[in-house]
Coordinates of N, CA and C in Angstrom, one line a residue:
X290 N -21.8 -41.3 -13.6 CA -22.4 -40.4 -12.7 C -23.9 -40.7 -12.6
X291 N -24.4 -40.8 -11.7 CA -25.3 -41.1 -11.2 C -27.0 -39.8 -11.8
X292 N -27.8 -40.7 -11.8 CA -28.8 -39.3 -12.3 C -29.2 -38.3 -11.4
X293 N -29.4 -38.6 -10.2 CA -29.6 -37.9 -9.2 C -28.8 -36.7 -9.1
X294 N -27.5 -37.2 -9.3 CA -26.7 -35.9 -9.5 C -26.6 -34.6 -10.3
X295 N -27.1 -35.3 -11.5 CA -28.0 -34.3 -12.5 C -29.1 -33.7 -12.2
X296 N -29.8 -33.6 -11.6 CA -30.9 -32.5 -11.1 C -30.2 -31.4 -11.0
X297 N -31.0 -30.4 -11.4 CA -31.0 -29.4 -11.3 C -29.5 -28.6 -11.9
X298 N -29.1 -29.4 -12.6 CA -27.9 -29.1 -13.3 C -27.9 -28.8 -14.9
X299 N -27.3 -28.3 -15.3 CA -27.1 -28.0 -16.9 C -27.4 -29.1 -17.7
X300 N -27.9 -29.9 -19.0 CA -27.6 -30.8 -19.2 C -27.8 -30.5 -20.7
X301 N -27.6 -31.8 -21.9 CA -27.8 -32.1 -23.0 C -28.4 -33.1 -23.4
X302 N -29.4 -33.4 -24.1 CA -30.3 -34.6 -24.1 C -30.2 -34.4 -25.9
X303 N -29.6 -35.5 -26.5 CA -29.5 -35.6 -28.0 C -30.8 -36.8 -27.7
X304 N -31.8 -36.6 -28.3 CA -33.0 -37.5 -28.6 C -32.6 -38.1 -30.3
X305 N -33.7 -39.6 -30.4 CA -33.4 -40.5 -31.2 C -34.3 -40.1 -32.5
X306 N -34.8 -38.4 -33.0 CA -35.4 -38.1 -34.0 C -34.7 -36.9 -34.6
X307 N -33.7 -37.4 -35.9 CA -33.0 -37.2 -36.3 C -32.0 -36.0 -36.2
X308 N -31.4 -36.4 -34.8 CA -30.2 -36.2 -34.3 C -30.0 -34.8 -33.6
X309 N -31.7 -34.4 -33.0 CA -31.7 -33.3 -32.5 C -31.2 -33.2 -30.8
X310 N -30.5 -32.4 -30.1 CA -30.3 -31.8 -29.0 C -31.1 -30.9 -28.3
X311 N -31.2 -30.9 -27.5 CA -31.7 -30.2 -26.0 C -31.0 -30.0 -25.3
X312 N -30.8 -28.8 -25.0 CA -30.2 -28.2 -23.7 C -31.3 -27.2 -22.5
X313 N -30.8 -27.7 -21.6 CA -32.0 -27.4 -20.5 C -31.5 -28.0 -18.7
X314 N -32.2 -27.7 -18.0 CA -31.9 -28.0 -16.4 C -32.7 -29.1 -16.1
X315 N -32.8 -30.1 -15.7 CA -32.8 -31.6 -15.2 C -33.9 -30.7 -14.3
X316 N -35.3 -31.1 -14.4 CA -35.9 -31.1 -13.4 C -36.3 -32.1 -12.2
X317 N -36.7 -33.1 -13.0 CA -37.2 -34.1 -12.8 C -36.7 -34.9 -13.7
X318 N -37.2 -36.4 -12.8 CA -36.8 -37.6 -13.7 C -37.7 -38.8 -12.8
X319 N -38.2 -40.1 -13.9 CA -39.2 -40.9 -13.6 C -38.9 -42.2 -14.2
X320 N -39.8 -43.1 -13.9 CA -39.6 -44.2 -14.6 C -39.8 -44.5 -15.9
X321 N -40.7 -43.4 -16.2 CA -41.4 -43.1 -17.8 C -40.1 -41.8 -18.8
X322 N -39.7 -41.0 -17.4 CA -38.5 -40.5 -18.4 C -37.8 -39.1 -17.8
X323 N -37.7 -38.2 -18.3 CA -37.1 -36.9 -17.5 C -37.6 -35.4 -18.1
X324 N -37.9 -34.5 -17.0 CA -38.4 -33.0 -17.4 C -37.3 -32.1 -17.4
X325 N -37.0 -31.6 -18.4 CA -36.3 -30.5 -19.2 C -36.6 -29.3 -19.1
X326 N -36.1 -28.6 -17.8 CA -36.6 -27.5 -17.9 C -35.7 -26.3 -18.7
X327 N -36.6 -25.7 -19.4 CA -36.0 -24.3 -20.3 C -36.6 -23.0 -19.7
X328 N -36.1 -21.8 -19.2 CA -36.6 -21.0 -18.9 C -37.6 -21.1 -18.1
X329 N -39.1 -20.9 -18.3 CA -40.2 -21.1 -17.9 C -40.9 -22.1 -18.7
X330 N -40.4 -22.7 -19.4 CA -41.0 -24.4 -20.1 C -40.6 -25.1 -19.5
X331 N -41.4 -26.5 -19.3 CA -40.7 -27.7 -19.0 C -40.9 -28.4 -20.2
X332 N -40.8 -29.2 -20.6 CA -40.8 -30.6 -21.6 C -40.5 -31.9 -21.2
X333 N -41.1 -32.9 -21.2 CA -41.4 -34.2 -20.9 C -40.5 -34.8 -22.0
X334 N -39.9 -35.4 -21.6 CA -39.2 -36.5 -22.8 C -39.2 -37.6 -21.6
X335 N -39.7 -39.0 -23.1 CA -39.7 -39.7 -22.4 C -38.4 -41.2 -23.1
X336 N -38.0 -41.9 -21.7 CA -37.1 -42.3 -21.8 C -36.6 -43.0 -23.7
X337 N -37.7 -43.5 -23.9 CA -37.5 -44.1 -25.3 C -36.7 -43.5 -26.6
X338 N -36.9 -41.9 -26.0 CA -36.5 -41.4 -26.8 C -34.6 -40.3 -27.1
X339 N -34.7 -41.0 -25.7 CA -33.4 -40.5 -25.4 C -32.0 -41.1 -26.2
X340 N -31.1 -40.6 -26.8 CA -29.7 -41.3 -26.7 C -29.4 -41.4 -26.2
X341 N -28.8 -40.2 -25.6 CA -27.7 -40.3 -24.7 C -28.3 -38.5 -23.7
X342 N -27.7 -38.4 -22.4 CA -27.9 -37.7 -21.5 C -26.6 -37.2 -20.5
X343 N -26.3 -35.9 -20.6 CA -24.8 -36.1 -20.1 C -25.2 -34.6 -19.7
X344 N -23.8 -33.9 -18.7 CA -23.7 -32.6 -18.5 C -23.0 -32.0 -19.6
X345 N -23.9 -30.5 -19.6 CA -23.3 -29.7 -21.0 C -21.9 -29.4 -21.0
X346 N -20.8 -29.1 -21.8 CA -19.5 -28.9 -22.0 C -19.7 -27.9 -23.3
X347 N -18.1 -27.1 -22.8 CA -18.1 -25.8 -23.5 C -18.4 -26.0 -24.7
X348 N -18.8 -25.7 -25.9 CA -19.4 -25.6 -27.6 C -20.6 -26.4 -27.3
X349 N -21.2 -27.2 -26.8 CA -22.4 -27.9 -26.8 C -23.4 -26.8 -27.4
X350 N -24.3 -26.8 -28.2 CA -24.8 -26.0 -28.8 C -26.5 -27.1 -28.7
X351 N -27.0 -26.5 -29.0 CA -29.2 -27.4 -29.4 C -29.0 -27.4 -30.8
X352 N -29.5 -28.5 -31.4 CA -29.6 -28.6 -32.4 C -31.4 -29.2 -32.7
X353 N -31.5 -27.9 -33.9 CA -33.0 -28.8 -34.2 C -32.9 -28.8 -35.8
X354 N -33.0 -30.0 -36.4 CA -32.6 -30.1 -38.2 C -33.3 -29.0 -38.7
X355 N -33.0 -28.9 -39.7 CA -34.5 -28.1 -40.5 C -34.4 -29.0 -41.6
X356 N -35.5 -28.9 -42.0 CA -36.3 -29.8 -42.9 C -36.0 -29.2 -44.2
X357 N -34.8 -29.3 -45.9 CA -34.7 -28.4 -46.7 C -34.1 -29.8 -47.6
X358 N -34.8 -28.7 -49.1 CA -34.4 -30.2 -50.2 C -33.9 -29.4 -50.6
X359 N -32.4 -30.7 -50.8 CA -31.1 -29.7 -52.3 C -31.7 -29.8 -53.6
X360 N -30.9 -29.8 -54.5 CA -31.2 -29.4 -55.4 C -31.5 -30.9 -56.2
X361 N -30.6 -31.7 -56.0 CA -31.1 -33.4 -56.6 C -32.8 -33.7 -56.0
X362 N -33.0 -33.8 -54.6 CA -34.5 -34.5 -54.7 C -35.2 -33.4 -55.1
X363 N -35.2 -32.0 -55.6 CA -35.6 -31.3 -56.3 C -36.0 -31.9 -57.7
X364 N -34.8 -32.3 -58.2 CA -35.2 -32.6 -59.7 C -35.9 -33.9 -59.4
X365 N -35.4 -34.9 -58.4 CA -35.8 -36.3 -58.5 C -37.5 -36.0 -57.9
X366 N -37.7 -35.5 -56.7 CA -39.1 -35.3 -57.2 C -39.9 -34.8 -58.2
X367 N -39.4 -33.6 -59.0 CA -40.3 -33.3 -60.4 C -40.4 -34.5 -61.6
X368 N -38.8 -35.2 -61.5 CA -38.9 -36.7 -62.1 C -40.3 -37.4 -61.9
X369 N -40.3 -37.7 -60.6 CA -41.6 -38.4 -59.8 C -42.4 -38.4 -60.3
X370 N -42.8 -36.7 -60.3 CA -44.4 -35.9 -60.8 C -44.6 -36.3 -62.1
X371 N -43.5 -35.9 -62.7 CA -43.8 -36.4 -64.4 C -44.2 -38.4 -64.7
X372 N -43.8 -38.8 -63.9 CA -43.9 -40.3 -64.2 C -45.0 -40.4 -63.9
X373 N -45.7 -39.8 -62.5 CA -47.0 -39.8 -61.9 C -48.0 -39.8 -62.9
X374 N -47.7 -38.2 -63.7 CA -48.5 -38.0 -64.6 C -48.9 -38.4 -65.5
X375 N -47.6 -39.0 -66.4 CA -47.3 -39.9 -67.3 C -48.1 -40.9 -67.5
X376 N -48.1 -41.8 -66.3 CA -49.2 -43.1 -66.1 C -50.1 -43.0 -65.8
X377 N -50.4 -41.9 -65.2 CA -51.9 -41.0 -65.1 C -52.3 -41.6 -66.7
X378 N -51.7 -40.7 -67.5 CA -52.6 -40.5 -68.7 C -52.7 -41.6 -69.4
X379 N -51.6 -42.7 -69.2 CA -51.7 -44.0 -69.9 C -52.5 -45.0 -69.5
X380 N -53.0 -44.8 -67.7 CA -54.1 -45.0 -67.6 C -55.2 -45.2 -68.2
X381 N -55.5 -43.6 -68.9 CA -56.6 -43.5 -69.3 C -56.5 -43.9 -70.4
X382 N -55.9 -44.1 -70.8 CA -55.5 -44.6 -72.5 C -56.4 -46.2 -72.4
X383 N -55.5 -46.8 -71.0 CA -56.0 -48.1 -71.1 C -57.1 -48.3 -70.9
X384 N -57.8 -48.0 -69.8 CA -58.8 -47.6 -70.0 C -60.1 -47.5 -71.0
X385 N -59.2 -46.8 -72.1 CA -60.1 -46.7 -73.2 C -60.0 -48.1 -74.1
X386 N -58.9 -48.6 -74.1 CA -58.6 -49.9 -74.6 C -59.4 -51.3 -74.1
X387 N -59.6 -51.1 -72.6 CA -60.2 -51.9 -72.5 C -62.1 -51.9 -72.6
X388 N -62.2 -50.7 -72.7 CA -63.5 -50.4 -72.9 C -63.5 -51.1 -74.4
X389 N -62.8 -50.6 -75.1 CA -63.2 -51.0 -76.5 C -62.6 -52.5 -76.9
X390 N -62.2 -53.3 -76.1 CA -62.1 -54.7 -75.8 C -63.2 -55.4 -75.6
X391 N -63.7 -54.8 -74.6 CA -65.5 -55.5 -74.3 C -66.4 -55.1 -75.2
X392 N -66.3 -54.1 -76.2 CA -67.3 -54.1 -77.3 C -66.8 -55.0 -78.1
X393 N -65.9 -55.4 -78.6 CA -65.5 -56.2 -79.3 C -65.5 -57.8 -78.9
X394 N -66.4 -58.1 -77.7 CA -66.0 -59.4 -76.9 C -66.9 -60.3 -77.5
X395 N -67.9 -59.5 -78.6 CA -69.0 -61.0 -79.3 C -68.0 -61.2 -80.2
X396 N -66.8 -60.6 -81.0 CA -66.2 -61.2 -82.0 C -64.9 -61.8 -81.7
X397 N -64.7 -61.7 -80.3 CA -63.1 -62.5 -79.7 C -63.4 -63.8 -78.7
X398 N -64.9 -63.3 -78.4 CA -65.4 -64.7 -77.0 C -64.7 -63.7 -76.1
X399 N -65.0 -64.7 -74.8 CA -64.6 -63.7 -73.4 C -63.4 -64.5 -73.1
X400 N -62.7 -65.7 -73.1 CA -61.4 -65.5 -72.5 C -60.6 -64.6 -73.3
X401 N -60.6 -64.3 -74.8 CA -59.5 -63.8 -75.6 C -60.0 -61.8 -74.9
X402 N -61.1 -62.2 -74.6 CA -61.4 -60.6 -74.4 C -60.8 -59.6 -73.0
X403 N -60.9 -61.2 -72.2 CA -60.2 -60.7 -70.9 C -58.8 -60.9 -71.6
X404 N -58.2 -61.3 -71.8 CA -56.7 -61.3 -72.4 C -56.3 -60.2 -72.5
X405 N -57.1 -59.9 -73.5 CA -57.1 -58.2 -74.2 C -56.8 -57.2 -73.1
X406 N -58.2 -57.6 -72.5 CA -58.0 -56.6 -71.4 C -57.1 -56.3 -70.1
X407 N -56.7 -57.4 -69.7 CA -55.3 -57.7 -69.1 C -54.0 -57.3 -70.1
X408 N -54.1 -58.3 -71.0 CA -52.3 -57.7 -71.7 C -52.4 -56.5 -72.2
X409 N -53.7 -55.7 -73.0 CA -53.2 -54.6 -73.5 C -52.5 -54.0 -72.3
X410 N -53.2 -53.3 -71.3 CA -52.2 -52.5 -70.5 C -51.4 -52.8 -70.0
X411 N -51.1 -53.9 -69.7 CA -49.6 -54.4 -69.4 C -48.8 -53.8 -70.6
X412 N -48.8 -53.9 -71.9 CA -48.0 -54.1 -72.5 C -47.5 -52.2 -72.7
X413 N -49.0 -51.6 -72.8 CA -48.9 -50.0 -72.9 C -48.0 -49.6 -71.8
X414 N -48.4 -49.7 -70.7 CA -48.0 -48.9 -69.5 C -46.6 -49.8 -69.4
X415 N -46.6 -51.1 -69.5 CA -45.0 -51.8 -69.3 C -44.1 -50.7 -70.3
X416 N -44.6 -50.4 -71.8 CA -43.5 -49.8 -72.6 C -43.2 -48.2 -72.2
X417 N -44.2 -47.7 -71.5 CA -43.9 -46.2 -71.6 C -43.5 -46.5 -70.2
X418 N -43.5 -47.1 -69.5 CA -42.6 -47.0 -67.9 C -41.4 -46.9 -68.3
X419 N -41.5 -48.4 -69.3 CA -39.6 -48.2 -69.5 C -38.9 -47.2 -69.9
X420 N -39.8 -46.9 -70.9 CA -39.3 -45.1 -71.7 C -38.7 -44.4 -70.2
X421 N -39.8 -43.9 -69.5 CA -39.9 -42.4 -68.9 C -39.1 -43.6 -67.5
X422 N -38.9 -44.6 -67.2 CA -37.7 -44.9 -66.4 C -36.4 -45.0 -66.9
X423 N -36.3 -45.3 -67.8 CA -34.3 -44.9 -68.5 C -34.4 -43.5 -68.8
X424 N -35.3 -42.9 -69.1 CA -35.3 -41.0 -69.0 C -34.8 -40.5 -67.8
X425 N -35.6 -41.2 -66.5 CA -35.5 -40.8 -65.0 C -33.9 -41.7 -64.7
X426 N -33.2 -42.4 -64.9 CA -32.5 -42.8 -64.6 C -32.6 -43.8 -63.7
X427 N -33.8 -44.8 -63.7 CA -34.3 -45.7 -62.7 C -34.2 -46.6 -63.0
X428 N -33.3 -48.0 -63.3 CA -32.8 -48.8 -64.1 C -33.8 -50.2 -64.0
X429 N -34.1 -49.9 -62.1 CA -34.8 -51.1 -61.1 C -36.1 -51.1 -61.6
X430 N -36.9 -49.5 -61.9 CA -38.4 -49.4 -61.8 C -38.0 -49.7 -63.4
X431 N -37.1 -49.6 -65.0 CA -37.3 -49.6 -66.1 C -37.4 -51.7 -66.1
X432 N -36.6 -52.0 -64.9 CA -36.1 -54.0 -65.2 C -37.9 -54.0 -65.0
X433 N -38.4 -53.9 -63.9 CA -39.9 -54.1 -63.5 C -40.9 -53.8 -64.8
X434 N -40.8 -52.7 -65.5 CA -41.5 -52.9 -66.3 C -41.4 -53.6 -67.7
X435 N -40.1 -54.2 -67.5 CA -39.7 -55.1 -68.9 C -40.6 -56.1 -68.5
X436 N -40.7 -56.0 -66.8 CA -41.3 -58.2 -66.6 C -42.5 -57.8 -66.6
X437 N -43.2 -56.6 -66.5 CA -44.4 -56.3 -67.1 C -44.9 -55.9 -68.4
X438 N -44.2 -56.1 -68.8 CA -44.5 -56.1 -70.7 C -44.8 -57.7 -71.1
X439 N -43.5 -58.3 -70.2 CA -43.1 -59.7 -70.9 C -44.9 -60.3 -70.5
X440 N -44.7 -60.4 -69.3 CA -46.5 -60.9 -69.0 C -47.7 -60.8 -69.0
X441 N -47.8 -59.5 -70.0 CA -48.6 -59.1 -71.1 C -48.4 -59.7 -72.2
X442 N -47.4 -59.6 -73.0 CA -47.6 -60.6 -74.1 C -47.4 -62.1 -73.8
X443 N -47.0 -62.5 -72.8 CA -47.5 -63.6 -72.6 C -48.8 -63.9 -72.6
X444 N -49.9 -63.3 -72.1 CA -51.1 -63.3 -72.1 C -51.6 -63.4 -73.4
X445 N -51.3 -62.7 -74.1 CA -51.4 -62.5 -75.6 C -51.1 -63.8 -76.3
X446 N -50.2 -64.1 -75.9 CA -49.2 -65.4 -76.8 C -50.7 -66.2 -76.3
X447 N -50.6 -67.1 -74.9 CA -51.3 -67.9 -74.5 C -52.7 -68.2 -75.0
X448 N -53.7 -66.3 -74.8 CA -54.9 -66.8 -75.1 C -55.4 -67.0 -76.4
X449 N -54.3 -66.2 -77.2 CA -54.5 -66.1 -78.8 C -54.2 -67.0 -79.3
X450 N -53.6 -68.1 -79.2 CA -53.2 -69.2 -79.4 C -52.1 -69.4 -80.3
X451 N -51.2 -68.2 -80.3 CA -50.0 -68.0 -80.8 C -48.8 -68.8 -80.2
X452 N -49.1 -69.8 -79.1 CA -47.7 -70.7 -78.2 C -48.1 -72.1 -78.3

């Protein structure tokens, strides 16, 4: 069927943002896209966003999603928060470790100091990831921080002259 024919006719326009419909009368249409008229609204949609474009049929209903979390990304985001926080604070932990690495850099010299200061927090934040990611059930983010532990104490191994 031709578009033309659709003017001013009933129509349904499912658009490509997640999987909503429109129903509305064909006002217009362009090379940029077509006007949806509703009552006394019109609405521009433009072609990019269109699926599909057809005449309405009986049950055709508008669909617009609503936006609602079950009850898993419920828990899996408070999971999130806690991890957020978590390394938040081990952050600061490291932080403090490496502060107190550079006071100690007249008795280590400075490559063993930067070592320090590189592997300690690898090694801190590598071990409590893993923790609070086998807690979370994240097996991918717990492998990641194994190979961040490992290249912290490699650092360690290397500058300390333990290899």
């Amino acid at each position: 069927m031709a578009l033309e024919e659709l003017v001013d006719k009933e129509i349904i326009v499912e658009l490509n943002s997640l999987g909503m419909k429109r129903i509305g009368t064909l006002d217009s249409f362009s090379d940029n896209g077509i006007v949806l008229k509703k009552g006394d609204e019109k609405y521009f949609i433009p072609w990019r966003s269109i699926l599909e474009l057809r005449l309405t049929k009986e049950g055709d209903e508008e669909f617009t999603p609503q936006l609602q979390i079950d009850d898993a990304e419920k828990e899996s985001f408070f999971g999130s928060i806690f991890f957020i926080i978590s390394v938040t604070i081990m952050s600061a932990l490291v932080t403090f470790i490496i502060y107190a690495s550079f006071i100690n850099s007249s008795n280590l010299g400075i490559p063993k100091t930067i070592a320090s200061a590189i592997g300690g927090p690898f090694i801190i934040v590598g071990f409590f990831g893993t923790f609070v990611s086998f807690l979370m059930g994240k097996t991918k983010i717990a492998l990641l921080m194994v190979i961040i532990i490992f290249i912290g104490a490699l650092l360690y191994i290397v500058y300390f002259g333990m290899l």
